[in-house]
Short mmCIF file of C-alpha atoms and ligand atoms in Angstrom, two decimals:
data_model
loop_
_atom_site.label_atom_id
_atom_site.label_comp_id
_atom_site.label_asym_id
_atom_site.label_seq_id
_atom_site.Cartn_x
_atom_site.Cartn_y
_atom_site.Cartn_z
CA UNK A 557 -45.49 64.29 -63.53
CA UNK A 558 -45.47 64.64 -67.43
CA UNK A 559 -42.76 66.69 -67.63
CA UNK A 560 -40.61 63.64 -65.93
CA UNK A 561 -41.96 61.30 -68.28
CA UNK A 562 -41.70 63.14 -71.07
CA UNK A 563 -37.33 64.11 -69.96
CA UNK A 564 -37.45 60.45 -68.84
CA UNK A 565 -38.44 59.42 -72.54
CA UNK A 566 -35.92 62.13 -73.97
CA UNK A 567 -33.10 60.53 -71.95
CA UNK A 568 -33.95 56.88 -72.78
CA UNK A 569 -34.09 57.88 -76.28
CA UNK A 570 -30.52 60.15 -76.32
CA UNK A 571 -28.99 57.04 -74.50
CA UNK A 572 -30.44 54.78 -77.40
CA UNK A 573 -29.12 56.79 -79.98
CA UNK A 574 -25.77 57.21 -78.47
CA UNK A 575 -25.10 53.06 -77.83
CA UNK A 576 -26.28 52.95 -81.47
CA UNK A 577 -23.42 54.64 -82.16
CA UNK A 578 -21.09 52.55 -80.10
CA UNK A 579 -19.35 55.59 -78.61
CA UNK A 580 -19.22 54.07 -75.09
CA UNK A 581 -15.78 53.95 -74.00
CA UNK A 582 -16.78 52.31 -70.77
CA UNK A 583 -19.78 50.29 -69.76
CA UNK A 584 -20.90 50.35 -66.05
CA UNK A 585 -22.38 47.57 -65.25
CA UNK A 586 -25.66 48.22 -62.70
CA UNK A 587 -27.23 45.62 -60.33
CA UNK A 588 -30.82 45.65 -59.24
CA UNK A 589 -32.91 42.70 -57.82
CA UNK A 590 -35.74 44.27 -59.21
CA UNK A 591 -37.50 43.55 -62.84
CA UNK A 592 -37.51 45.78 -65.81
CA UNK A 593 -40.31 48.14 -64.99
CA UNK A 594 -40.04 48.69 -61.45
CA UNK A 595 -38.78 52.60 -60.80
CA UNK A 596 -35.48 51.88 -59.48
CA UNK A 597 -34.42 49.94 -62.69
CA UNK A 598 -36.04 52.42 -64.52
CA UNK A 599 -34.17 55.70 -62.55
CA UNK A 600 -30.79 53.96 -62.86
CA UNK A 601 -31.52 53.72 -66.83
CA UNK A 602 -32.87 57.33 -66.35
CA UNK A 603 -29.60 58.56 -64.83
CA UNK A 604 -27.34 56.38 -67.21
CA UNK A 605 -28.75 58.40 -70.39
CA UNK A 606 -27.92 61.58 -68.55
CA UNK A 607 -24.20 60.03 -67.84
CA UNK A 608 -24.18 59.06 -71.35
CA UNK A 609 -25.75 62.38 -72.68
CA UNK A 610 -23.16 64.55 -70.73
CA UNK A 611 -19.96 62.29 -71.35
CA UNK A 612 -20.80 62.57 -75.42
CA UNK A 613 -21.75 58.96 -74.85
CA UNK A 614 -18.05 58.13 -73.27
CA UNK A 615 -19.39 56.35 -70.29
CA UNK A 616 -22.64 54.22 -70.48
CA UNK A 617 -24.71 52.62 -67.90
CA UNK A 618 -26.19 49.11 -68.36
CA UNK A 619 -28.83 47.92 -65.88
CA UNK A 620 -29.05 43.88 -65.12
CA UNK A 621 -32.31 43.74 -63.33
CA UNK A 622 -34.28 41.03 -62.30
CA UNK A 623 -30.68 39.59 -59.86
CA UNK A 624 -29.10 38.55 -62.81
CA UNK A 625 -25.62 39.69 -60.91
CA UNK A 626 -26.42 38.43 -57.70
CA UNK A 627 -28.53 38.77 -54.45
CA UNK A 628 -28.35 41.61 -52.91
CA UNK A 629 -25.94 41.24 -50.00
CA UNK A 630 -23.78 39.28 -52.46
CA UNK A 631 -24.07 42.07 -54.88
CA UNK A 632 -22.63 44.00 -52.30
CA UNK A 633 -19.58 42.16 -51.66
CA UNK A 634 -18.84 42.42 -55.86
CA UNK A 635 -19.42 45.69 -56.02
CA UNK A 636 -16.88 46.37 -52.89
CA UNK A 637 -14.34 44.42 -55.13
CA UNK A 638 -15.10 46.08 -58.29
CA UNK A 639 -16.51 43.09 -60.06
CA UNK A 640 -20.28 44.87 -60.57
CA UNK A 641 -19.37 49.01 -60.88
CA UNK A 642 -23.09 50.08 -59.77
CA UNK A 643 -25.60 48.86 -57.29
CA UNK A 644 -28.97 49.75 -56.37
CA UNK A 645 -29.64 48.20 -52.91
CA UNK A 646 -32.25 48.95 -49.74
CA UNK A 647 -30.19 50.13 -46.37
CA UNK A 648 -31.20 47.32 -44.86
CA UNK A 649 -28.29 44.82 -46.51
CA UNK A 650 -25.74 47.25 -45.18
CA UNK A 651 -26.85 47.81 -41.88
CA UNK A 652 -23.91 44.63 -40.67
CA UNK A 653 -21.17 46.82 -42.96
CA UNK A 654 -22.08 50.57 -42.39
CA UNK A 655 -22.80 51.09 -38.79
CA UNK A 656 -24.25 54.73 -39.75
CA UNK A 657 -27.13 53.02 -41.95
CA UNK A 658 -28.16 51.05 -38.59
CA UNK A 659 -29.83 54.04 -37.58
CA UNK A 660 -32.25 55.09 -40.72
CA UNK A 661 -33.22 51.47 -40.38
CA UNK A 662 -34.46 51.52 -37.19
CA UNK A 663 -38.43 50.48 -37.02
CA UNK A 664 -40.63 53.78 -36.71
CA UNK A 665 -37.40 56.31 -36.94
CA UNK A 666 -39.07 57.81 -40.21
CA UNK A 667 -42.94 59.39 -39.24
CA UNK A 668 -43.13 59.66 -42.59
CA UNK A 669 -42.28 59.29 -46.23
CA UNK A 670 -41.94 63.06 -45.78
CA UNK A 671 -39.70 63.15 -43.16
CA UNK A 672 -37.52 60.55 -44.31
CA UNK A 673 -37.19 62.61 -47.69
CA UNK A 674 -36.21 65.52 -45.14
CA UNK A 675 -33.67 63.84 -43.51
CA UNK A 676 -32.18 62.03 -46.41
CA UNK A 677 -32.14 65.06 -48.45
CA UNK A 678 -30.03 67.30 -45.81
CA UNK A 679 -27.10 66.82 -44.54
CA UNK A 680 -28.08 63.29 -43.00
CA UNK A 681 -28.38 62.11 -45.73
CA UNK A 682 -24.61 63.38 -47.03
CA UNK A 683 -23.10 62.34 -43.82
CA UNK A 684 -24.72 58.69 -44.58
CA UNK A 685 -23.35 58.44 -47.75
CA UNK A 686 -20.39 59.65 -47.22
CA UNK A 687 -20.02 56.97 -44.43
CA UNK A 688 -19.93 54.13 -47.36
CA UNK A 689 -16.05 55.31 -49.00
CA UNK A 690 -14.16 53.47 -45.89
CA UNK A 691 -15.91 50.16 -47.07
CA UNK A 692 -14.87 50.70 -50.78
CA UNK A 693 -18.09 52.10 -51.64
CA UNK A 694 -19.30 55.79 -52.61
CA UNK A 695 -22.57 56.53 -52.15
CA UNK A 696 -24.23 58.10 -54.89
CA UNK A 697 -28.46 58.88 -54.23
CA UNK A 698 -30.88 57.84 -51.88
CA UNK A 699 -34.22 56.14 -53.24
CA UNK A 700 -37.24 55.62 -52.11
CA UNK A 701 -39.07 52.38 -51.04
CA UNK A 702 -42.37 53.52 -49.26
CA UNK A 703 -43.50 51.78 -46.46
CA UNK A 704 -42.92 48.12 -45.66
CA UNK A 705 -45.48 46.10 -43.55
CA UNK A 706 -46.46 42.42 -42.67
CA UNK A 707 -48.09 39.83 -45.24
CA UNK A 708 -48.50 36.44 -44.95
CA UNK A 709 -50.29 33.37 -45.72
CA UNK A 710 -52.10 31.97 -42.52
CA UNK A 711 -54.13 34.64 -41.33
CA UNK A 712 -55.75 38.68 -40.87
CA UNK A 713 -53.15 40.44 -38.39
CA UNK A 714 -55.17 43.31 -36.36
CA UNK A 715 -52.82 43.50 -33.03
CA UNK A 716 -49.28 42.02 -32.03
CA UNK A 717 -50.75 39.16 -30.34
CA UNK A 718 -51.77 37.65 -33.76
CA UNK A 719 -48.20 37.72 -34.58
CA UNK A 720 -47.27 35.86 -31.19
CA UNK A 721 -45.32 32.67 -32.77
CA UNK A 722 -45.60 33.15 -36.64
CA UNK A 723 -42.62 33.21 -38.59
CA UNK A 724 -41.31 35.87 -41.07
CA UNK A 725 -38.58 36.41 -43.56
CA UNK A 726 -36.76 39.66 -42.95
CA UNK A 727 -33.89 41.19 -45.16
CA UNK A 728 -30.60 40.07 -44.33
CA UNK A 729 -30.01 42.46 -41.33
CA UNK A 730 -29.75 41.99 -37.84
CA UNK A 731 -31.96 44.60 -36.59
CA UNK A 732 -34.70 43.06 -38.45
CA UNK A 733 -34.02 39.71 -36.88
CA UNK A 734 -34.51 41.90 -33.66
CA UNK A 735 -37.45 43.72 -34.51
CA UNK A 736 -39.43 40.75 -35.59
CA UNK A 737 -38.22 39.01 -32.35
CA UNK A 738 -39.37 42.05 -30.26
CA UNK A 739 -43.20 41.62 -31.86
CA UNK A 740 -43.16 37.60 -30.33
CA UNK A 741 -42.49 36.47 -33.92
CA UNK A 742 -39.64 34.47 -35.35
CA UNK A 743 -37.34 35.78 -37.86
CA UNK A 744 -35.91 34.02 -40.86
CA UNK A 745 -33.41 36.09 -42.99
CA UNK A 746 -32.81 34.93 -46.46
CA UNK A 747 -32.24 36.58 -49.90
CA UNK A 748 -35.19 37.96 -51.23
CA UNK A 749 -35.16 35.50 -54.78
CA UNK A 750 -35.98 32.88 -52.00
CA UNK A 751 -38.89 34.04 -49.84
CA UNK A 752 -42.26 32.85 -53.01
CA UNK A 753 -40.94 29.45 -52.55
CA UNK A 754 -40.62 29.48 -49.03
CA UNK A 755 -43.87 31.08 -48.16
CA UNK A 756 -45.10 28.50 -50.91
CA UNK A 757 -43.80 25.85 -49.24
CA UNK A 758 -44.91 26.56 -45.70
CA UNK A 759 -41.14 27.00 -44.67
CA UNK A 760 -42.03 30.24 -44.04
CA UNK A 761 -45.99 32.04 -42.87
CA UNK A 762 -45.00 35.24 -44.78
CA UNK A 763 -42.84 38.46 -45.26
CA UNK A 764 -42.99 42.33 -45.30
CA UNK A 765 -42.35 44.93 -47.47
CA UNK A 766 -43.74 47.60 -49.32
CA UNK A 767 -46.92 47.66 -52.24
CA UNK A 768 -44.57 47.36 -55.59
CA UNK A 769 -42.64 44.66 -54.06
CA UNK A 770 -45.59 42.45 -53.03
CA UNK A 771 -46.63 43.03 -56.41
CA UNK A 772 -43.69 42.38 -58.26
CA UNK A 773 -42.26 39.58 -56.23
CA UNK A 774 -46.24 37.66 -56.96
CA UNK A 775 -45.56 37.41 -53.11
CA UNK A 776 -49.11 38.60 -53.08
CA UNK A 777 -50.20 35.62 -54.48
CA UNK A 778 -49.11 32.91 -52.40
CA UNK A 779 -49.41 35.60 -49.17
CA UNK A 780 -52.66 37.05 -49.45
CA UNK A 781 -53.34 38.95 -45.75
CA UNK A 782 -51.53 42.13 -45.57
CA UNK A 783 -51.65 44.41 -42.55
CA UNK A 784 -50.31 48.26 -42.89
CA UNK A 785 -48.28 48.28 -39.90
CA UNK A 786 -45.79 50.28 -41.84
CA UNK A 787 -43.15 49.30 -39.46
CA UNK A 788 -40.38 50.17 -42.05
CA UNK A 789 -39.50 53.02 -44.24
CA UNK A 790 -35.70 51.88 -45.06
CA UNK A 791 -34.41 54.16 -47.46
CA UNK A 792 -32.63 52.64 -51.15
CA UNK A 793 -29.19 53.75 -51.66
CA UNK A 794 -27.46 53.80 -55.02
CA UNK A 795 -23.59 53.06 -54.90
CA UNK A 796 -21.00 52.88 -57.02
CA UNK A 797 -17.43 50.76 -56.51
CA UNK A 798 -14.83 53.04 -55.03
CA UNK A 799 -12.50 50.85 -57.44
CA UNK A 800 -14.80 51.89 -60.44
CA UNK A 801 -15.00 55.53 -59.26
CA UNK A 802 -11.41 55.64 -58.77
CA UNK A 803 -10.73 55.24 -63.08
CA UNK A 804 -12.98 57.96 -63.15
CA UNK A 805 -11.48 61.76 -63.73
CA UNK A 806 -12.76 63.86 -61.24
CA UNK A 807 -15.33 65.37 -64.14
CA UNK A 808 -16.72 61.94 -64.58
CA UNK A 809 -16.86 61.51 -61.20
CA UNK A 810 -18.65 64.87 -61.13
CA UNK A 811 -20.93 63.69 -63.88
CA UNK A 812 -21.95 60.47 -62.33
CA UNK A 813 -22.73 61.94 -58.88
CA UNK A 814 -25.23 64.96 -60.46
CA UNK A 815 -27.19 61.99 -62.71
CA UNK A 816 -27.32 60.39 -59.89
CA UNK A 817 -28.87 63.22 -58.12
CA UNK A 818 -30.93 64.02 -61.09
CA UNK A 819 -32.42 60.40 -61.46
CA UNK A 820 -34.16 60.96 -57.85
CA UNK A 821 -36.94 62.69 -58.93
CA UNK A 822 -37.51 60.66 -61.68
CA UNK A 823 -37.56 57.69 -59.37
CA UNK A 824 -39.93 59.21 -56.69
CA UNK A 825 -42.09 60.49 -59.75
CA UNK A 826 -42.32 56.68 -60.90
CA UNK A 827 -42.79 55.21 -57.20
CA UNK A 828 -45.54 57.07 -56.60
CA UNK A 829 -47.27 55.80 -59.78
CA UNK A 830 -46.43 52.44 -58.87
CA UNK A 831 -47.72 52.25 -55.66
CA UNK A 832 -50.91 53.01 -56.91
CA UNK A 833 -50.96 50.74 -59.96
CA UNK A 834 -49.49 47.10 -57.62
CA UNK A 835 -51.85 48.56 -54.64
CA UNK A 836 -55.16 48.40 -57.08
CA UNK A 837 -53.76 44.98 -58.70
CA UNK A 838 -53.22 43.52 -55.37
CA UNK A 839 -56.63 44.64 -53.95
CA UNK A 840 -57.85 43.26 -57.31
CA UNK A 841 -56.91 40.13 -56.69
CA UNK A 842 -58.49 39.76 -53.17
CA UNK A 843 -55.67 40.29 -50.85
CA UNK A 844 -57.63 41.22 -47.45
CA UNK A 845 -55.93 44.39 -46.61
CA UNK A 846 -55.97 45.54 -43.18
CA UNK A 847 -55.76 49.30 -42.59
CA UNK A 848 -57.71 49.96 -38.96
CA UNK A 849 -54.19 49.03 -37.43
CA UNK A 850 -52.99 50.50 -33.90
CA UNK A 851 -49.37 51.32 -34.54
CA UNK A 852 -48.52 52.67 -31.03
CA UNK A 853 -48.01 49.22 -29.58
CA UNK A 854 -45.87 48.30 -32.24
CA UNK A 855 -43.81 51.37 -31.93
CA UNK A 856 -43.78 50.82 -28.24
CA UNK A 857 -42.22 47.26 -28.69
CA UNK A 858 -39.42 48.73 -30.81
CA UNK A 859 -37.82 50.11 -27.10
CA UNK A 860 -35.42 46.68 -26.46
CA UNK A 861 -34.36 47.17 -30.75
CA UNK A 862 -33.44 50.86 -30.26
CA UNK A 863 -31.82 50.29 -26.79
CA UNK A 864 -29.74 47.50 -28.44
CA UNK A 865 -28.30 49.55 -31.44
CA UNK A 866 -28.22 53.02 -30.42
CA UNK A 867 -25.32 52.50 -28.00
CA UNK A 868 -22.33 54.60 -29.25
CA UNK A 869 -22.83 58.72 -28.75
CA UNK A 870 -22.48 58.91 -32.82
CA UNK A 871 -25.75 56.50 -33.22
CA UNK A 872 -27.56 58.68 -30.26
CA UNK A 873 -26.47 61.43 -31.86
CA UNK A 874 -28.09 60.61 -35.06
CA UNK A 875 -31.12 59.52 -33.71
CA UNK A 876 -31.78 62.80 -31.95
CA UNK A 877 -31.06 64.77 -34.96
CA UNK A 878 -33.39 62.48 -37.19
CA UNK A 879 -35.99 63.03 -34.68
CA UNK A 880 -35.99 66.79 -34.43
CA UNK A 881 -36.15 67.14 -38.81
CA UNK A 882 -39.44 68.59 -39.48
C1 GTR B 776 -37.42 45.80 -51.58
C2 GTR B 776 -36.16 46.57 -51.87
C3 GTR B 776 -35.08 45.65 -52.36
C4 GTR B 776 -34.91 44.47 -51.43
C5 GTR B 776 -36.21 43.82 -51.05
C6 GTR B 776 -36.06 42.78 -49.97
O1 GTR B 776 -38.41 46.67 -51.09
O2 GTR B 776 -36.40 47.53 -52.87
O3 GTR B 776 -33.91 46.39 -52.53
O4 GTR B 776 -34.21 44.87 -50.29
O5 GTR B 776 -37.16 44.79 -50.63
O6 GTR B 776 -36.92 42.70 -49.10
O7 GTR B 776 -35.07 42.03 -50.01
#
């Protein structure tokens, strides 16, 4: 853990002292809907010191956190046209665009932030990311965002029945809209810049999603009963614009896909000192936590989401495969 703080610092610093010399010859510009701070932000920055480090400060990387370019599933579409040249992004935004990502955002698929590592690490993972080039995308690293589970504003959840009519905004995905459906709850999708004001306004009774984003968001502020269902762990996906990659020589290219590598354990490293620093703010500040939760009837209500995506023999296929990773 200190020795990735201390390269982290080493690469922040090289990076400073390389745009102090205004050497970059190109400038990729990064999206993340996240603030300053928060570990992807802070990988991406991580990795573009390495890019700028190993390019002699050629190519630099400049993160806009906080949404400045965009929503996510707007972010997308710019970075599929070259307009943004990086984007940090969950799965769960892609899941209408790359059919492969349906599957390693399926409620329940991961046991585990283990196992997901596992999967995403092997060649799952590879075959995933290589599944974003035919929609002008390459897909750079995997990241991590834990586990996400229910919060809202109304009310403790213990079972599924406490669910029965409440409504919940869900990432822009169908297969969320399902999911929440399948628990007797109603799903709202929206961008995620949108979902303090609508819980705030009653338009909504709450969200989901994992301990650094309630904290970050403040959705723990105006959604104060959070139950650890953990019905989620969608994996984060870094990607870069094929029409960006494609200036690239293939040395660059080279370059940018090994930081990119090389900022993942820097990232996990930095998630799992987050999760521990929002989780003791948010219990702090009186959020009722619920942790005595019985997943299996949630994972048994998942059967009509899974029967509705995994149709085609590639999805099965994937499914299978995910399930028997250690
Ligand atoms: C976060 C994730 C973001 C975004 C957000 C959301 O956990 O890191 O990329 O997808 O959730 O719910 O929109």
């Amino acid at each position: 853990m200190t020795l990735a703080k201390t390269t982290f610092a080493a690469l922040l610093a090289s990076a400073a002292l390389a745009t102090a010399a205004g050497a970059c010859e190109m400038t990729l510009r990064s999206s993340d809907t996240h603030p300053d701070g928060y570990p992807t932000v802070e990988a991406v920055k991580a990795m573009g010191g390495m890019v700028e480090e190993r390019t002699n400060g050629r190519i630099c990387i400049e993160v806009f956190p906080s949404a400045q370019l965009g929503e996510e599933k707007d972010s997308i579409e710019q970075t599929q046209f070259g307009v943004i040249d990086l984007d940090r992004v969950s799965l769960g935004p892609f899941n209408n665009i790359v059919e492969e990502t349906q599957v390693v955002s399926l409620p329940y698929i991961f046991r585990s932030v283990d196992h997901m590592h596992h999967v995403m690490d092997g060649p799952i993972g590879d075959e995933i990311l290589a599944a974003f080039e035919p929609h002008d995308l390459i897909g750079l690293a995997f990241y991590d965002g834990g586990s996400r589970s229910f919060y809202n504003s109304e009310k403790p959840i213990h079972s599924i029945a406490d669910m029965k009519g409440m409504k919940f905004r869900v990432m822009q995905s169908d297969i969320f809209v399902d999911m929440v459906d399948a628990l007797g709850a109603n799903a709202t999708p929206m961008p995620y810049g949108e979902v303090y004001t609508s819980i705030q306004t009653g338009a909504i009774d709450g969200a989901e999603n994992n301990w650094p984003s309630y904290d970050t968001s403040g959705h723990y502020e105006v959604a104060k009963y959070y139950t650890l269902d953990q019905h989620l762990i969608v994996p984060e996906v870094l990607v870069m614009s094929k029409l960006t990659w494609d200036k690239l020589t293939p040395e660059d290219q080279a370059i940018v896909r090994q930081a990119a590598k090389d900022s993942v354990p820097i990232m996990r490293d930095l998630w799992e000192q987050q999760e521990k620093v929002s989780q003791d703010k948010i219990r702090a500040a009186g959020v009722e936590v619920v942790t005595d939760i019985d997943k299996t009837p949630f994972i048994e209500a998942m059967a009509p989401v899974y029967q509705k995506y995994v149709t085609t023999d590639k999805l099965k296929d994937l499914v299978q495969r995910i399930q028997a990773t250690e």
